[in-house]
Short mmCIF file of C-alpha atoms in Angstrom, two decimals:
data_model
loop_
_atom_site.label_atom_id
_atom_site.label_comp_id
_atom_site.label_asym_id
_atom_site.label_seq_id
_atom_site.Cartn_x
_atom_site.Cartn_y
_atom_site.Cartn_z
CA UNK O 22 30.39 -0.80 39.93
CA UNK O 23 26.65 0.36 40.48
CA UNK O 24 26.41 1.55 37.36
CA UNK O 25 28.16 -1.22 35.65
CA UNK O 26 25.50 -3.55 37.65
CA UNK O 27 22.49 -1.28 36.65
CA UNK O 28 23.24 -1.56 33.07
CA UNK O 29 23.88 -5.52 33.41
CA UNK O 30 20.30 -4.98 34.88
CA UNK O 31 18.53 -3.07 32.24
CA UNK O 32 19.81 -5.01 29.35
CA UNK O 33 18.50 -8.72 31.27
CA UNK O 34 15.20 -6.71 31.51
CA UNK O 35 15.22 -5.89 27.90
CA UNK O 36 15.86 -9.35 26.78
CA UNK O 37 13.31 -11.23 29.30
CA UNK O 38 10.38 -8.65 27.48
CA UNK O 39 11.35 -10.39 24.36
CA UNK O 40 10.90 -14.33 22.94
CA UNK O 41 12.90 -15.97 20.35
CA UNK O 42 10.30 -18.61 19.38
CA UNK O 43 10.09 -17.66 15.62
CA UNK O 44 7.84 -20.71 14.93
CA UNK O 45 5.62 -19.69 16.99
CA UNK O 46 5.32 -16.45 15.15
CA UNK O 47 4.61 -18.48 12.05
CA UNK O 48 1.96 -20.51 13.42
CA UNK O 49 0.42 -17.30 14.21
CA UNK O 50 0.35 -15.24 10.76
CA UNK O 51 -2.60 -17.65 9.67
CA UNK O 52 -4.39 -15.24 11.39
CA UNK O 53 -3.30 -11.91 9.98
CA UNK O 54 -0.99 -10.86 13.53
CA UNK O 55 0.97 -11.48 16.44
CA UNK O 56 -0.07 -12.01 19.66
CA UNK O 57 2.60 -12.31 22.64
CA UNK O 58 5.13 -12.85 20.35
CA UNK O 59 8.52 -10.97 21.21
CA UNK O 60 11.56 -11.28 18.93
CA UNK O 61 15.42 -11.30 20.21
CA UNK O 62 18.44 -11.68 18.73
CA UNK O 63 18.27 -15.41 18.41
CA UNK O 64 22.30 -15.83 18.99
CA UNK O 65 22.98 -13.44 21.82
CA UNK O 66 19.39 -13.10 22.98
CA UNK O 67 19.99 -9.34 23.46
CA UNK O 68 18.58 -6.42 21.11
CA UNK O 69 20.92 -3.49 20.86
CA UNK O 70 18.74 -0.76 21.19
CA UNK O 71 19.74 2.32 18.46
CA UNK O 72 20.62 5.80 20.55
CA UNK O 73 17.72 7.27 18.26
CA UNK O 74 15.36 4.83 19.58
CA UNK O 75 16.04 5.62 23.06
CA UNK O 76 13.63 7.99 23.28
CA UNK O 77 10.50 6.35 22.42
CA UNK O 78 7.67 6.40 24.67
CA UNK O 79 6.15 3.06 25.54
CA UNK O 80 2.30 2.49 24.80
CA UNK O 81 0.78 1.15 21.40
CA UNK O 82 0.92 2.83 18.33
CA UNK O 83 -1.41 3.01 15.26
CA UNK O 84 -0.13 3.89 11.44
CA UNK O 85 -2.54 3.50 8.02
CA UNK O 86 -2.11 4.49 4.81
CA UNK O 87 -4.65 7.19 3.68
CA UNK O 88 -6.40 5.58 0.77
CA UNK O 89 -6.99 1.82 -0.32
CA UNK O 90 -4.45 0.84 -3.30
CA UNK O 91 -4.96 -0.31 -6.74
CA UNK O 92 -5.56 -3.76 -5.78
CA UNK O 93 -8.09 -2.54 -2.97
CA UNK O 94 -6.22 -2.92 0.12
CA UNK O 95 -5.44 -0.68 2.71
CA UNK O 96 -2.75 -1.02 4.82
CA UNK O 97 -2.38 -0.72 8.52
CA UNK O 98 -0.06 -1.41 11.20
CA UNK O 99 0.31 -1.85 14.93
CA UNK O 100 3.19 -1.95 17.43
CA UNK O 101 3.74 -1.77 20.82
CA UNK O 102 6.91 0.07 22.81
CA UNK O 103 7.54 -1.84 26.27
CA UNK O 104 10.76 0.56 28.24
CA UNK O 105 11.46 1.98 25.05
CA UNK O 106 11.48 -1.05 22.95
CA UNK O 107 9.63 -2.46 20.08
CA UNK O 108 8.02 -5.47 21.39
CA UNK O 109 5.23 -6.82 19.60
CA UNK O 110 4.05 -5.68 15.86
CA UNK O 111 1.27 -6.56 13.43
CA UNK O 112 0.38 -6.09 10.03
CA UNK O 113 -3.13 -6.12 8.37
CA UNK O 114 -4.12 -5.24 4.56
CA UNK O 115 -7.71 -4.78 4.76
CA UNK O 116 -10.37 -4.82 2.21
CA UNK O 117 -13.20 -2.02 1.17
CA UNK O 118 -15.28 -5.05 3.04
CA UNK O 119 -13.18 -4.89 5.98
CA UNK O 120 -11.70 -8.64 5.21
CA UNK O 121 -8.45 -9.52 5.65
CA UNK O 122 -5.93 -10.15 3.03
CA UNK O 123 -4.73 -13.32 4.78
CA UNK O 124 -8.42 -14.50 4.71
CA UNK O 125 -8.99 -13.44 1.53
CA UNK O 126 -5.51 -14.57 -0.47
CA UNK O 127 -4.63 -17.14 2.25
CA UNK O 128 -0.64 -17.61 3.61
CA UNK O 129 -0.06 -19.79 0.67
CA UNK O 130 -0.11 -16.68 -2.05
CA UNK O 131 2.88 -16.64 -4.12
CA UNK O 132 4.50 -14.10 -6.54
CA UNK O 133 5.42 -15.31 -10.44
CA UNK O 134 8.85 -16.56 -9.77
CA UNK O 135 8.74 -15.93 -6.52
CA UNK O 136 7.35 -20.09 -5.40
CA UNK O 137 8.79 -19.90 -2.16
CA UNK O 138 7.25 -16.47 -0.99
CA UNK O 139 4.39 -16.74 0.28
CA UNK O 140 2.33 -14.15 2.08
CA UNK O 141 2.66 -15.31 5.49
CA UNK O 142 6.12 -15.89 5.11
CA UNK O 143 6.61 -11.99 3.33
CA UNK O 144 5.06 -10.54 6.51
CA UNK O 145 7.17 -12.86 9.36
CA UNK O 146 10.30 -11.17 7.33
CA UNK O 147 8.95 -7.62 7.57
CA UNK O 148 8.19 -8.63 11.39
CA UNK O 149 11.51 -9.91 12.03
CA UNK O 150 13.73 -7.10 10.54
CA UNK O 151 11.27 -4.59 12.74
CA UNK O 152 11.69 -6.42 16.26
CA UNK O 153 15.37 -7.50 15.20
CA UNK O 154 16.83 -4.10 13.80
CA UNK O 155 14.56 -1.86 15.63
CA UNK O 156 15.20 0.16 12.72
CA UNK O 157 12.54 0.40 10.13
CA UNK O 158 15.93 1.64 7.53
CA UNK O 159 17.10 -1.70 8.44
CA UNK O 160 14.04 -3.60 6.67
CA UNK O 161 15.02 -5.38 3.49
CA UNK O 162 12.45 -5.48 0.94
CA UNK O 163 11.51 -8.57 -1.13
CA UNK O 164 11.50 -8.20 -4.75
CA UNK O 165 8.41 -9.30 -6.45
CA UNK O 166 6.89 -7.75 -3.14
CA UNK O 167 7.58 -4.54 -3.16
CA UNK O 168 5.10 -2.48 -2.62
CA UNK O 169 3.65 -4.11 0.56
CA UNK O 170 7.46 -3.99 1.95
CA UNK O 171 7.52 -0.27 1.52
CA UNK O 172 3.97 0.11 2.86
CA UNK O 173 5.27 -1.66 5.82
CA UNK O 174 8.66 0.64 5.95
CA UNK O 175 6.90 3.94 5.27
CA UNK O 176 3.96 2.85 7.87
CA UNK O 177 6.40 2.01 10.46
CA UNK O 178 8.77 5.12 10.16
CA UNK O 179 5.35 7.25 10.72
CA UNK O 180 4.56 5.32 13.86
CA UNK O 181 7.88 5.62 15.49
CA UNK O 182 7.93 9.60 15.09
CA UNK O 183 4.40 9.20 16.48
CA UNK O 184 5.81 7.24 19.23
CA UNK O 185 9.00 9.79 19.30
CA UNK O 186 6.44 12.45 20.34
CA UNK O 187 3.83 10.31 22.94
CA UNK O 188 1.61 10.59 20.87
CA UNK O 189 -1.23 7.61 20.61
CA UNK O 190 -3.34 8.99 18.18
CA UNK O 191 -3.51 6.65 14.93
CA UNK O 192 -1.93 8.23 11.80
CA UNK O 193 -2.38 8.23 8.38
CA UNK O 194 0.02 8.45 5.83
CA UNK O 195 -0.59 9.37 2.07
CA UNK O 196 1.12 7.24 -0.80
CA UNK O 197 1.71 7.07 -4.44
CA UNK O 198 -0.49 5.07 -6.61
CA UNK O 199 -0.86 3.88 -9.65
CA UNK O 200 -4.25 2.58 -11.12
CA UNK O 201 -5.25 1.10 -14.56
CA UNK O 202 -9.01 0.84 -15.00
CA UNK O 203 -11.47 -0.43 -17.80
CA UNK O 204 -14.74 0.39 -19.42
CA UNK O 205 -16.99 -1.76 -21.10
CA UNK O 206 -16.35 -3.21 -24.90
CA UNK O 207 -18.31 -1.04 -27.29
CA UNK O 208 -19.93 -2.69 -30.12
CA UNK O 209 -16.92 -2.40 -32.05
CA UNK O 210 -14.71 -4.03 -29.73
CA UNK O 211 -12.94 -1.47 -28.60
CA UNK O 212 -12.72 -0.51 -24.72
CA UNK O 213 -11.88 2.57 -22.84
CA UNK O 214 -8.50 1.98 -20.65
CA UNK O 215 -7.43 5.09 -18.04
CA UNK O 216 -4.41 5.02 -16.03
CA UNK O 217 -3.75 7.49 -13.34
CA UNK O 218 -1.16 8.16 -10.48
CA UNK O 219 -1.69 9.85 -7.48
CA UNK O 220 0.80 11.49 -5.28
CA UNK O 221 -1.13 11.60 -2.24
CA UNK O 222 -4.42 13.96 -2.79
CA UNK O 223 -2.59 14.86 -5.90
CA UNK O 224 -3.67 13.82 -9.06
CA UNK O 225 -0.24 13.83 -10.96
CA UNK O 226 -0.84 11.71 -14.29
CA UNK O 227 -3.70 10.44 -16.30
CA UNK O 228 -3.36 8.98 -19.33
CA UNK O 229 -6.55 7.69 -21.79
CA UNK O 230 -6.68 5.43 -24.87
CA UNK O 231 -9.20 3.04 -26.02
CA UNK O 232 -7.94 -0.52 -27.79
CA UNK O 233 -9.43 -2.89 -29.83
CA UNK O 234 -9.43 -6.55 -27.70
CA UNK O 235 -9.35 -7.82 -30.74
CA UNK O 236 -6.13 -6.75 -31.87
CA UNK O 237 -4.99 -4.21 -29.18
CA UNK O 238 -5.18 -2.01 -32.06
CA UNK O 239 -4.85 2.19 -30.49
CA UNK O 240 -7.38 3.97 -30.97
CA UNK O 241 -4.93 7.34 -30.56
CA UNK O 242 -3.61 6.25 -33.03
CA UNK O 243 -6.21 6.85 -35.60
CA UNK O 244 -8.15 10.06 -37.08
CA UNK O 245 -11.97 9.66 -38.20
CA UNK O 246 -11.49 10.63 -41.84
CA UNK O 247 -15.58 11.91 -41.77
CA UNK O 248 -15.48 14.23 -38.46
CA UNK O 249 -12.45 15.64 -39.24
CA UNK O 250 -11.33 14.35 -35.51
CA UNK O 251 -7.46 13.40 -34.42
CA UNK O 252 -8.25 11.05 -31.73
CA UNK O 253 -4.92 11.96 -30.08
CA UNK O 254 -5.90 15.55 -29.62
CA UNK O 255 -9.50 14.51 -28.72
CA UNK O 256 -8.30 11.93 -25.88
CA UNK O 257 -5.36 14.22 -24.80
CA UNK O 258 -8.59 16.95 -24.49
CA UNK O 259 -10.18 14.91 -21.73
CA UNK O 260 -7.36 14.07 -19.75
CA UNK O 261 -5.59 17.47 -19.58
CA UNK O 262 -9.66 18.74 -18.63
CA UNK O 263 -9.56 16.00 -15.56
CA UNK O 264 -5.56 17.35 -14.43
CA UNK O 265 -6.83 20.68 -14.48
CA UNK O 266 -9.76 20.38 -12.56
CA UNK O 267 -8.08 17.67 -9.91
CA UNK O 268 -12.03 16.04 -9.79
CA UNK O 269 -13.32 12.56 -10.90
CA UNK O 270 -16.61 14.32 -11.94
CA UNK O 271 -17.63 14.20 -15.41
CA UNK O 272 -15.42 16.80 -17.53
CA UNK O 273 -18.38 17.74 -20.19
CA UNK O 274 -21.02 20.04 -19.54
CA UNK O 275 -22.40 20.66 -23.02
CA UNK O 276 -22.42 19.44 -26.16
CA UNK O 277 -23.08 15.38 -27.80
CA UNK O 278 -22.31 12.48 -25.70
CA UNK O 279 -20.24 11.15 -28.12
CA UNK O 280 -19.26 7.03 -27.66
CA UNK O 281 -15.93 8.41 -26.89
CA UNK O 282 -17.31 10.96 -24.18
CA UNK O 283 -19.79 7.68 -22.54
CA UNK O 284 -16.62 5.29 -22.39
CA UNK O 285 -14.62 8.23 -20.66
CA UNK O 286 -16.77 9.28 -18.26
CA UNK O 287 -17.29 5.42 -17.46
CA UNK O 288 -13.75 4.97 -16.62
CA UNK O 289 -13.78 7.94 -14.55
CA UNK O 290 -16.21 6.95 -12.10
CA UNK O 291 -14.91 3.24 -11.96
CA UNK O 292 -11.14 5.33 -11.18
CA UNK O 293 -13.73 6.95 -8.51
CA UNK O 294 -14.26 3.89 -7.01
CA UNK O 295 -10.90 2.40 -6.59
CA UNK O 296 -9.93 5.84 -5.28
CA UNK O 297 -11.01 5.96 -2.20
CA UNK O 298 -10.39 6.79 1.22
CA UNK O 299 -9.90 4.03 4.43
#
């Protein structure tokens, strides 16, 4: 009977560390987290804890992602364990100005046929299925949102072996990205376009081609008749150069700064400085 009554005990405990007011979690996303705000099982008001959870040492707990992405946000999140629970979360995707995307995109950013989704409303469901499931495998993502729901996942499965282990320290985590950058228009309208996906430090494909705006004519497509030169070959030259070397320094030492050289070398440093670390 004791130990009947001492787990009646420790499951009223775990449900009086945890609040069911979900609007009040929405009132507070405007502000890019949330504070005080515990989630329950709003039926039973009782959260099953997993046996894999059990272990988890209480304090607060600190997960990022390595670099900021394509669209220049970094991601970082922050949870707290209270007797082994998951009690309180927040999410923040954070500029190379240290702003806010909240602040920047507001709670009212949708997704193309996606009207009802807005941000604010994308991270209270990411919230939710954390404090609700306790089980970051348990998180549905939202399609047309993707990538931030999988930041989210991968960010919180990082910070619950942290929290397996004790230990505080934040933690990084390295992702895969994909970024598309643009050089200037040359004077005959055609413009350098570089896309290249990395696999953590990795640099694991680059592609390079320049098109006309005009037309979006390929350039890799064509030969110049008078140098003799297969712009296929010549393009396919710099990128395999970059791959090899795994550097976003200049790839030519010697030899003309050919229009086709200037726009490359232009797209590599603005790849540079997307690429970088938070």
């Amino acid at each position: 009977m004791k130990q009947k009554s001492s787990h009646i005990k420790a499951k009223k405990l775990l449900s009086i560390l945890l609040i069911s007011f979900f609007s009040l979690m929405l009132m507070t996303l405007t502000s890019g987290c949330v504070e005080k705000d515990l989630i329950n099982d709003p039926v039973t008001g009782v959260i099953d804890v997993p046996e894999n959870m059990a272990s988890l040492h209480d304090g607060r707990y600190t997960a990022s992602t390595e670099f900021y992405d394509t669209r220049g946000y970094a991601q970082q999140l922050d949870f707290n364990i209270k007797n082994g629970v998951i009690t309180q979360v927040s999410l923040r995707e954070i500029s190379k100005d240290n702003l806010d995307r909240l602040t920047q995109e507001g709670t009212e950013k949708t997704w193309n046929g996606l009207e009802t989704l807005t941000l604010g409303s994308l991270y209270f469901h990411l919230y939710s299925g954390f404090l609700l499931t306790q089980n970051p495998n348990k998180i549905e993502t939202i399609a047309g949102a993707t990538q931030t729901s999988e930041r989210f996942i991968s960010l919180a499965k990082t910070g619950l072996e942290q929290a397996g282990k004790g230990n505080h320290d934040p933690v990084k985590i390295q992702t895969k990205d994909t970024y598309i950058v643009r050089s200037q228009v040359d004077p005959d309208g055609y413009q350098g376009v570089l896309t290249a996906t990395f696999n953590g430090d990795v640099l694991s494909s680059l592609a390079y081609d320049e098109i006309r705006i005009e037309d979006e004519k390929s350039k890799m497509k064509l030969m110049d008749t008078q140098n003799q030169q297969i712009y296929k070959s010549l393009f396919t030259g710099f990128t395999q150069d970059t791959l090899n070397s795994q550097n976003l320094n200049p790839v030519f030492t010697e030899g003309e700064l050919t229009p086709e050289k200037f726009k490359y070398i232009e797209t590599l440093k603005l790849l540079k400085d997307s690429r970088t670390k938070y």
